[in-house]
Amino acid sequence: MNNVAKYEVILLALCKARAMGPPQIIISTDSQVAAGHIDKSYQAWNLELTRYLAAFRKAETHF
């Protein structure tokens, strides 16, 4: 699933950014679904994407 791949890349980027230590980051994606979930304009209904969104929410607390 393409949206899963997009979330995988976003989570990997967050992990790498966290290791580098910036206080904040800007995330850019061409995935309208992932961007909509992240900025809360879309609701995640798919169970798999809901899990990725939860992982994102946990990771974003470090910035």
PDB file of C-alpha atoms in Angstrom:
ATOM      1  CA  MET A   1       0.000   0.000   0.000  1.00  0.00           C
ATOM      2  CA  ASN A   2       1.450   3.355  -1.033  1.00  0.00           C
ATOM      3  CA  ASN A   3       0.248   5.223   2.064  1.00  0.00           C
ATOM      4  CA  VAL A   4       2.046   2.720   4.276  1.00  0.00           C
ATOM      5  CA  ALA A   5       5.287   3.380   2.385  1.00  0.00           C
ATOM      6  CA  LYS A   6       4.798   7.128   2.831  1.00  0.00           C
ATOM      7  CA  TYR A   7       4.323   6.712   6.576  1.00  0.00           C
ATOM      8  CA  GLU A   8       7.404   4.460   6.756  1.00  0.00           C
ATOM      9  CA  VAL A   9       9.490   7.216   5.163  1.00  0.00           C
ATOM     10  CA  ILE A  10       8.044   9.894   7.450  1.00  0.00           C
ATOM     11  CA  LEU A  11       8.740   7.809  10.563  1.00  0.00           C
ATOM     12  CA  LEU A  12      12.281   7.034   9.390  1.00  0.00           C
ATOM     13  CA  ALA A  13      12.885  10.744   8.797  1.00  0.00           C
ATOM     14  CA  LEU A  14      11.617  11.562  12.300  1.00  0.00           C
ATOM     15  CA  CYS A  15      13.919   8.943  13.783  1.00  0.00           C
ATOM     16  CA  LYS A  16      16.943  10.323  11.920  1.00  0.00           C
ATOM     17  CA  ALA A  17      16.021  13.910  12.760  1.00  0.00           C
ATOM     18  CA  ARG A  18      15.670  13.042  16.427  1.00  0.00           C
ATOM     19  CA  ALA A  19      19.200  11.618  16.411  1.00  0.00           C
ATOM     20  CA  MET A  20      20.471  14.892  14.936  1.00  0.00           C
ATOM     21  CA  GLY A  21      18.789  16.880  17.690  1.00  0.00           C
ATOM     22  CA  PRO A  22      16.999  19.829  16.069  1.00  0.00           C
ATOM     23  CA  PRO A  23      14.352  21.423  18.311  1.00  0.00           C
ATOM     24  CA  GLN A  24      11.804  21.428  15.492  1.00  0.00           C
ATOM     25  CA  ILE A  25      11.471  20.144  11.944  1.00  0.00           C
ATOM     26  CA  ILE A  26       9.299  20.689   8.892  1.00  0.00           C
ATOM     27  CA  ILE A  27       7.828  17.616   7.230  1.00  0.00           C
ATOM     28  CA  SER A  28       7.005  17.675   3.528  1.00  0.00           C
ATOM     29  CA  THR A  29       5.188  14.851   1.783  1.00  0.00           C
ATOM     30  CA  ASP A  30       3.401  14.316  -1.490  1.00  0.00           C
ATOM     31  CA  SER A  31       0.910  12.035   0.256  1.00  0.00           C
ATOM     32  CA  GLN A  32      -2.370  13.868   0.683  1.00  0.00           C
ATOM     33  CA  VAL A  33      -3.592  11.111   3.007  1.00  0.00           C
ATOM     34  CA  ALA A  34      -0.573  11.188   5.341  1.00  0.00           C
ATOM     35  CA  ALA A  35      -0.503  14.996   5.340  1.00  0.00           C
ATOM     36  CA  GLY A  36      -4.220  15.096   6.110  1.00  0.00           C
ATOM     37  CA  HIS A  37      -3.802  12.716   9.032  1.00  0.00           C
ATOM     38  CA  ILE A  38      -0.809  14.642  10.366  1.00  0.00           C
ATOM     39  CA  ASP A  39      -2.467  18.068  10.190  1.00  0.00           C
ATOM     40  CA  LYS A  40      -5.741  16.561  11.478  1.00  0.00           C
ATOM     41  CA  SER A  41      -7.808  17.539   8.446  1.00  0.00           C
ATOM     42  CA  TYR A  42      -8.433  13.825   7.663  1.00  0.00           C
ATOM     43  CA  GLN A  43      -9.417  11.126  10.083  1.00  0.00           C
ATOM     44  CA  ALA A  44      -7.605   7.782   9.862  1.00  0.00           C
ATOM     45  CA  TRP A  45     -10.133   4.955   9.524  1.00  0.00           C
ATOM     46  CA  ASN A  46      -7.879   2.205   8.180  1.00  0.00           C
ATOM     47  CA  LEU A  47      -6.503   0.168  11.107  1.00  0.00           C
ATOM     48  CA  GLU A  48      -3.001  -0.053   9.641  1.00  0.00           C
ATOM     49  CA  LEU A  49      -2.820   3.683   8.947  1.00  0.00           C
ATOM     50  CA  THR A  50      -4.230   4.397  12.413  1.00  0.00           C
ATOM     51  CA  ARG A  51      -1.267   2.514  13.869  1.00  0.00           C
ATOM     52  CA  TYR A  52       1.174   4.515  11.757  1.00  0.00           C
ATOM     53  CA  LEU A  53      -0.507   7.745  12.808  1.00  0.00           C
ATOM     54  CA  ALA A  54      -0.193   6.715  16.469  1.00  0.00           C
ATOM     55  CA  ALA A  55       3.513   6.026  15.915  1.00  0.00           C
ATOM     56  CA  PHE A  56       3.840   9.460  14.308  1.00  0.00           C
ATOM     57  CA  ARG A  57       2.060  11.166  17.217  1.00  0.00           C
ATOM     58  CA  LYS A  58       4.432   9.463  19.647  1.00  0.00           C
ATOM     59  CA  ALA A  59       7.505  10.430  17.598  1.00  0.00           C
ATOM     60  CA  GLU A  60       6.413  14.049  17.151  1.00  0.00           C
ATOM     61  CA  THR A  61       6.509  14.633  20.910  1.00  0.00           C
ATOM     62  CA  HIS A  62      10.309  14.773  20.670  1.00  0.00           C
ATOM     63  CA  PHE A  63      10.203  17.994  18.659  1.00  0.00           C
TER      64      PHE A  63
END
